[in-house]
Coordinates of C-alpha atoms and ligand atoms in Angstrom, one line a residue:
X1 CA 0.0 0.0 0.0
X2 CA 2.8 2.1 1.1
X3 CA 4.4 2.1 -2.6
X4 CA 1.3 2.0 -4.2
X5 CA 1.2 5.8 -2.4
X6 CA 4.6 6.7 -3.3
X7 CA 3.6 5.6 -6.7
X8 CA 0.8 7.7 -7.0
X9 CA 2.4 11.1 -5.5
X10 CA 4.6 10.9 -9.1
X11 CA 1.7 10.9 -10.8
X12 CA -0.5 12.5 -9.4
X13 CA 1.6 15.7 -8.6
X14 CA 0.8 17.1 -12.2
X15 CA -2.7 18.1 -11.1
X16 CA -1.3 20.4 -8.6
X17 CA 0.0 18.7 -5.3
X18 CA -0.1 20.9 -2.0
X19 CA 3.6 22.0 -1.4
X20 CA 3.3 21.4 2.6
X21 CA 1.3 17.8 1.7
X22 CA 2.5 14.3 2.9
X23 CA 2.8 13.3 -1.1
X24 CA 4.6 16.2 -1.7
X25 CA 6.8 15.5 1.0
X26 CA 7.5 12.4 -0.2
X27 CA 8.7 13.2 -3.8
X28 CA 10.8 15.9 -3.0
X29 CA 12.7 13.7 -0.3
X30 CA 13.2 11.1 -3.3
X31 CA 14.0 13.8 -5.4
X32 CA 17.2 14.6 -3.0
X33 CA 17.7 11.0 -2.8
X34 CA 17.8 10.6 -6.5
X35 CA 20.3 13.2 -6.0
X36 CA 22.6 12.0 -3.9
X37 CA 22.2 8.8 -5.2
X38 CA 23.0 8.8 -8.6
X39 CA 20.0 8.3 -10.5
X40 CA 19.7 11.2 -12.4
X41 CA 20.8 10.8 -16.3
X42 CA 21.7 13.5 -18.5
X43 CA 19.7 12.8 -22.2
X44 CA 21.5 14.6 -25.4
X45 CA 19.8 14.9 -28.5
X46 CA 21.0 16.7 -31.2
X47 CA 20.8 19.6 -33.5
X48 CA 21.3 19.9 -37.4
X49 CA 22.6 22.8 -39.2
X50 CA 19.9 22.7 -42.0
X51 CA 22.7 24.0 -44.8
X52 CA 25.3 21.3 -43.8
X53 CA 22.7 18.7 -42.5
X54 CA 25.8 18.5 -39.7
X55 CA 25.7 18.3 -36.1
X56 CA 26.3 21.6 -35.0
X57 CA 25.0 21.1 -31.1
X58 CA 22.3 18.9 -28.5
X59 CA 19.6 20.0 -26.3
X60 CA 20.2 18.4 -22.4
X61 CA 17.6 16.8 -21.6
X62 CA 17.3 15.6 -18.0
X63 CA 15.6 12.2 -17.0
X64 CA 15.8 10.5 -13.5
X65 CA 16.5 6.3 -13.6
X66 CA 14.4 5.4 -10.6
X67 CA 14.9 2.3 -9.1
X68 CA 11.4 0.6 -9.2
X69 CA 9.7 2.8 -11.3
X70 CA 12.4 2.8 -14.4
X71 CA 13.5 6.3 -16.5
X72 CA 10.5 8.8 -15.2
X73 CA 10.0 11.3 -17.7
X74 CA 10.8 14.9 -17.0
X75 CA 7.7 16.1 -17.4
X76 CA 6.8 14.0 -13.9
X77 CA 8.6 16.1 -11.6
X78 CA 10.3 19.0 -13.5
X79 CA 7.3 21.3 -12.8
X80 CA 6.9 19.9 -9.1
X81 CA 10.4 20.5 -8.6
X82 CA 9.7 24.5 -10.2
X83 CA 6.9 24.5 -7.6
X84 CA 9.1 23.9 -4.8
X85 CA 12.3 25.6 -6.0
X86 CA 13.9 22.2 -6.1
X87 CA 14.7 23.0 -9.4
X88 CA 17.8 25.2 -8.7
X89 CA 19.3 22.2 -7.3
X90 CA 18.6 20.2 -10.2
X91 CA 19.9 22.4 -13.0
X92 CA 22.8 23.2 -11.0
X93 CA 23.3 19.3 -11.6
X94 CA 22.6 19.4 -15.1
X95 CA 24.6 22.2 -15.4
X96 CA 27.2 20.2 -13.9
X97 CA 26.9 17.0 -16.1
X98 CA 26.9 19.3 -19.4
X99 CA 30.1 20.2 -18.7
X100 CA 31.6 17.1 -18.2
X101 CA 29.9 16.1 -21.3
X102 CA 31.1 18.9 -23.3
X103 CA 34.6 18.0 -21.8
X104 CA 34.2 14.1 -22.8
X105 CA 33.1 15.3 -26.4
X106 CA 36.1 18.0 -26.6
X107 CA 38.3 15.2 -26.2
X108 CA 37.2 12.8 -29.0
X109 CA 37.4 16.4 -31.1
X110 CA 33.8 17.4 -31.1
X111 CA 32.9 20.9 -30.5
X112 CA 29.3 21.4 -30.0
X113 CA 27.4 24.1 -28.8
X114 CA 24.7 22.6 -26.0
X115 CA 21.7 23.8 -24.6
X116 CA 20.5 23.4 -21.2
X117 CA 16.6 24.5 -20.1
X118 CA 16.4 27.0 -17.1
X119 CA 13.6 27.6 -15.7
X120 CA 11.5 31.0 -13.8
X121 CA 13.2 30.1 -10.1
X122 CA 16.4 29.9 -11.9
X123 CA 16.5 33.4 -13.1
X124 CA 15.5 34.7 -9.8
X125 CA 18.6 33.2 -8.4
X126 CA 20.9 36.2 -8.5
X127 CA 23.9 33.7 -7.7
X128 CA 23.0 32.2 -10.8
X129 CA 25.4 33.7 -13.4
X130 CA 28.0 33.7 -10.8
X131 CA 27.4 29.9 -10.7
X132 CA 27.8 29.6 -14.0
X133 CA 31.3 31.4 -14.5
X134 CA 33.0 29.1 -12.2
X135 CA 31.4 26.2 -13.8
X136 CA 32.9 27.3 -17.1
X137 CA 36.3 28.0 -15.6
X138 CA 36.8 24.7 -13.8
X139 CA 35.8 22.8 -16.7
X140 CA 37.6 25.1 -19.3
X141 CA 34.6 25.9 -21.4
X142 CA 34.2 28.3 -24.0
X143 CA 31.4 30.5 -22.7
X144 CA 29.8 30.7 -26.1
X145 CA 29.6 26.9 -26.5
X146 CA 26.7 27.2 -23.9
X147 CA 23.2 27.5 -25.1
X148 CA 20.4 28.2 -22.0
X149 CA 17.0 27.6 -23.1
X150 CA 14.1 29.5 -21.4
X151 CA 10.4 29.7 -22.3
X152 CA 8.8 33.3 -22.4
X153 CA 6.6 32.4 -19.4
X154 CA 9.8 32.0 -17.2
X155 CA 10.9 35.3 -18.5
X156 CA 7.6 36.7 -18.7
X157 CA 7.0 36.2 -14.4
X158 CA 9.4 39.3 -13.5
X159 CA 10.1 40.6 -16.4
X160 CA 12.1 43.1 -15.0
X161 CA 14.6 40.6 -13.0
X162 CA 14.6 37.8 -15.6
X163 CA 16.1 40.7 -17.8
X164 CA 18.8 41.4 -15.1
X165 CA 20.1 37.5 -14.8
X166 CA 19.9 37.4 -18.8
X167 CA 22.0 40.2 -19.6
X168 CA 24.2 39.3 -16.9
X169 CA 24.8 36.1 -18.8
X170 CA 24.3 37.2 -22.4
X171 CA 27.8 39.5 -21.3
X172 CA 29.4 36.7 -20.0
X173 CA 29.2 35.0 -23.4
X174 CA 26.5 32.5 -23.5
X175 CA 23.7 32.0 -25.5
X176 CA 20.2 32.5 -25.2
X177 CA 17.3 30.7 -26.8
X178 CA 13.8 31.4 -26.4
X179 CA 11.6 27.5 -26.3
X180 CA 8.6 26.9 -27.2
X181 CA 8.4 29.8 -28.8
X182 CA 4.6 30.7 -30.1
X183 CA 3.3 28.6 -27.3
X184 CA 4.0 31.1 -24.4
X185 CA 2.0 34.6 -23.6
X186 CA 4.6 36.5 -25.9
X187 CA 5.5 39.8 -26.0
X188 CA 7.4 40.9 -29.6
X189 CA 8.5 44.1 -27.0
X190 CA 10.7 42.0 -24.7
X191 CA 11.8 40.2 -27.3
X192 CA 12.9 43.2 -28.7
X193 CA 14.7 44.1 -25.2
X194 CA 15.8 40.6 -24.0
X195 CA 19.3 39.9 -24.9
X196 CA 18.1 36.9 -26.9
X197 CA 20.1 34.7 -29.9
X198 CA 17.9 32.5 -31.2
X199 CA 14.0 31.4 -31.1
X200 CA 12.7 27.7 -31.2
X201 CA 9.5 27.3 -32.7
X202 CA 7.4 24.8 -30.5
X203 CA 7.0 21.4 -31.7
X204 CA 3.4 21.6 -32.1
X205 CA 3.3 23.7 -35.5
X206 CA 6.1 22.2 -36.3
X207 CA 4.6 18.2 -36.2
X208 CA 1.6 19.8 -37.7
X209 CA 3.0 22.0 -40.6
X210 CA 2.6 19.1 -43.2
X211 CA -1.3 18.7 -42.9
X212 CA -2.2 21.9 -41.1
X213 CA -1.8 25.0 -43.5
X214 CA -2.6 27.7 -40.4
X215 CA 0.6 25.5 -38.6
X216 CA 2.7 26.1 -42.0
X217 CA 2.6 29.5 -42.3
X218 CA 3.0 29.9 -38.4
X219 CA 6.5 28.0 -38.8
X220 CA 7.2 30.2 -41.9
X221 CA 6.6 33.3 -40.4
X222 CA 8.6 32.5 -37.0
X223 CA 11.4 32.0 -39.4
X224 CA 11.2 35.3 -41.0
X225 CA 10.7 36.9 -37.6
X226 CA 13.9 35.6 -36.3
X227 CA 15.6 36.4 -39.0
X228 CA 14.2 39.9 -39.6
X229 CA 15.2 40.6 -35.8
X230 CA 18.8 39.0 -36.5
X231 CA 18.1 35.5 -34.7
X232 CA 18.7 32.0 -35.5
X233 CA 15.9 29.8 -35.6
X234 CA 15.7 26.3 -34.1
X235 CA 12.5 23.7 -34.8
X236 CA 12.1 21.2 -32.9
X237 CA 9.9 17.9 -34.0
X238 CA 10.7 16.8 -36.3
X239 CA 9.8 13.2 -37.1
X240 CA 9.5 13.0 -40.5
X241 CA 12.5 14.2 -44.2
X242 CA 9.6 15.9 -45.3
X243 CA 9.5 17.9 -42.5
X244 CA 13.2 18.1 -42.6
X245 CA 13.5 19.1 -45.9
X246 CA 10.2 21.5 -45.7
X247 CA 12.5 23.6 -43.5
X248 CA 15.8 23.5 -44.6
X249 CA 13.6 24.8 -48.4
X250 CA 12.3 27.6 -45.5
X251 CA 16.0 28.7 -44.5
X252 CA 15.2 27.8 -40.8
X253 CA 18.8 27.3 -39.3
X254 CA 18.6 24.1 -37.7
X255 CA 16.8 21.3 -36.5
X256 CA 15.8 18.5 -33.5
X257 CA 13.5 15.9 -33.7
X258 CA 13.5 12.1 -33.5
X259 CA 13.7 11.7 -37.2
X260 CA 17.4 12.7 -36.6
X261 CA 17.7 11.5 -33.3
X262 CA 15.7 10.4 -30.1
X263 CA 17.1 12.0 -27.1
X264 CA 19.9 9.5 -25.8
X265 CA 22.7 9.0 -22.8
X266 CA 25.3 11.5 -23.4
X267 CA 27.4 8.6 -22.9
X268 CA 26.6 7.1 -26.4
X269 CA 26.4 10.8 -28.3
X270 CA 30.1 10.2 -29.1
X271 CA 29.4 7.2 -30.5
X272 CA 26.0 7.9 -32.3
X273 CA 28.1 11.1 -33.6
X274 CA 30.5 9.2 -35.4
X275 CA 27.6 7.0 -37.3
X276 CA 26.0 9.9 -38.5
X277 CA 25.7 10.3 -42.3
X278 CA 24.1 14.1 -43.6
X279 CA 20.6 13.4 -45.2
X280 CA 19.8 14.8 -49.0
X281 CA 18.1 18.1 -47.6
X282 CA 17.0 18.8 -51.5
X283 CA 13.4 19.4 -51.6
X284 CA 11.8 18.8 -55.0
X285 CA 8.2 20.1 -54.9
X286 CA 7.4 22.6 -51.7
X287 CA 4.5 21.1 -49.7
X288 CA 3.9 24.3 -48.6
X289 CA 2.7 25.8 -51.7
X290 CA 0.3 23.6 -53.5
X291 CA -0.2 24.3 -57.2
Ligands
C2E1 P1 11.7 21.1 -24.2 O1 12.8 21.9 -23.6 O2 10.8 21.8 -25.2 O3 12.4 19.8 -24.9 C1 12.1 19.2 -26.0 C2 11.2 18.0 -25.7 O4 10.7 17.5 -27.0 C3 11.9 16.8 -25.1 O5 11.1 16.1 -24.3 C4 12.2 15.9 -26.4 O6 12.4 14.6 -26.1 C5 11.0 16.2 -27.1 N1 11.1 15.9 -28.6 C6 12.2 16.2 -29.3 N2 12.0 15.8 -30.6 C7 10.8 15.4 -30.7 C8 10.0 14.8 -31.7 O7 10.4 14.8 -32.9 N3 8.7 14.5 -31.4 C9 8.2 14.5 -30.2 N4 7.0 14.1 -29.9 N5 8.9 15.0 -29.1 C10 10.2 15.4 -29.4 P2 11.5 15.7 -22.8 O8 12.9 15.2 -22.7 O9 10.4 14.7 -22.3 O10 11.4 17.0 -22.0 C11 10.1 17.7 -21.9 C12 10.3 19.0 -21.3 O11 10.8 18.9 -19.9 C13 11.3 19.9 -22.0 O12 10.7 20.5 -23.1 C14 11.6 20.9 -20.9 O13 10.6 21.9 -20.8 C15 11.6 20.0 -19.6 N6 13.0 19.6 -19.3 C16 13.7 18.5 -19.7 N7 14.9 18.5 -19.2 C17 15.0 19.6 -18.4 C18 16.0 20.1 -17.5 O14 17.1 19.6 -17.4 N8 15.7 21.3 -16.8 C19 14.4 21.9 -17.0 N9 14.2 23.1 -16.3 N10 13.5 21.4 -17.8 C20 13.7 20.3 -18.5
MG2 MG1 14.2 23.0 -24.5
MG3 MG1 10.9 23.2 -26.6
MG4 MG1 8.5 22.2 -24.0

């Protein structure tokens, strides 16, 4: 009965757990434990450059190996740990295993740029940035090899602060990506002000674009947005060389998805890296414009 519980405070947590309940309780102490324990796993999956069809970078994507319940999506306790502030504790972990990642790659003569996702609590950390530069230094990173994702409803919660960790950050060197972009409640003038380098268009329009027209010319015209304002431009899902193809023929600058790759231990990237043959990114008749 007991695990059955514990079982169900992982689940059930998505509809809004009570931060001072016994469930909630309960997952944040196996969150620490998971912790301290080693079962936390740092994902990779990469990003094409949609000229080159290369590898030019990988998203981190954190997943947590518990021991009864197997490889627990993030989605099951990335927002319960947001609720809780937890979450400092885990990026500061993911943060962590990126660089000895990008260190492991470096060595086998990969340089890749990768992106890590921050979240609201995280920008409200004013430490944050200072955490960051002695990251790099111990490990020797190249600031600019550093890519932090952040959705405009983390930045959109105090404004006025988020702007203040961001340019503090953006100076140091690294990158900054706006995720799910379309998805969140948007403002074109922060955009404007934010110290921003690139914009991901949310995998929705993008998994959509071949049979929904509205989701086609959503993607089209996030691409001409970022690249009016000087950005790169970054889809995500996509599953299918059509879609592939669809948006290299759109100039978008690069792409994720599981048609390239499903998100994978950053202990086989090297490996899965090496295997990896450029697709033909040569569209022949643009879906997008039916004669
Ligand atoms: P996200 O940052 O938008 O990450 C992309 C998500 O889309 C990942 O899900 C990835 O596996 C999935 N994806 C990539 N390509 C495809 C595709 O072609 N089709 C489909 N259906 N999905 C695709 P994942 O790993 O489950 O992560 C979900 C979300 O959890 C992330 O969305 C991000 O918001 C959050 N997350 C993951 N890791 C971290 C982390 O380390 N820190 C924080 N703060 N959030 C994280
Ligand atoms: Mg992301
Ligand atoms: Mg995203
Ligand atoms: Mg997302």
């Amino acid at each position: 009965y007991a695990a059955k519980q514990r079982q169900a405070g992982v689940i059930t947590y998505q509809a809004g757990l009570d931060s001072g309940s016994q469930e909630s309780l309960t997952l944040l102490g196996e969150l620490r434990h998971a912790v301290d324990h080693g079962q936390l796993r740092l994902f990779l999956q990469p990003k094409l450059d949609l000229r080159t069809g290369r590898v030019v970078g990988a998203e981190a994507l954190i997943r947590w190996l518990h021991p009864e319940r197997g490889m627990v999506p993030p989605m099951r306790f990335i927002p319960f740990a947001e609720q809780t502030g937890f979450i400092r504790v885990l990026s500061m972990w993911v943060l962590e295993a990126v660089a000895d990642a990008a260190q492991a790659l470096a060595a086998r003569g990969h340089t890749l740029k990768i992106a890590v996702n921050l979240s609201t609590r995280d920008l409200m950390d004013q430490e944050l940035p200072a955490k960051i530069e002695s990251l790099l230094a111990r490990h020797a990173i190249d600031p600019a090899g550093l890519v932090l994702e952040i959705t405009e409803s983390a930045i959109m919660d105090d404004p006025q602060r988020a702007l203040g960790t961001l340019d503090r950050l953006h100076q140091m060197g690294l990158k900054l990506s706006i995720d799910d972009f379309g998805t969140g409640y948007s403002s074109l003038a922060y955009l404007k002000r934010l110290p921003v380098d690139e914009l991901k268009i949310d995998r929705s329009f993008v998994m959509n674009m071949e049979s929904d027209v509205q989701d086609a010319k959503i993607v089209r015209s996030t691409i001409d947005l970022a690249h009016n304002l000087g950005l790169t431009v970054v889809a995500e899902g996509i599953e299918s060389v059509k879609a592939l193809r669809i948006l290299a023929s759109l100039a978008c600058d690069e792409a994720q998805g599981y048609f390239i790759a499903r998100p994978m231990p950053a202990d086989e990237f090297a490996d899965w890296l090496a295997a990896w043959t450029p697709p033909d990114l040569r569209l022949e008749t643009s879906l997008l414009e039916p004669t």
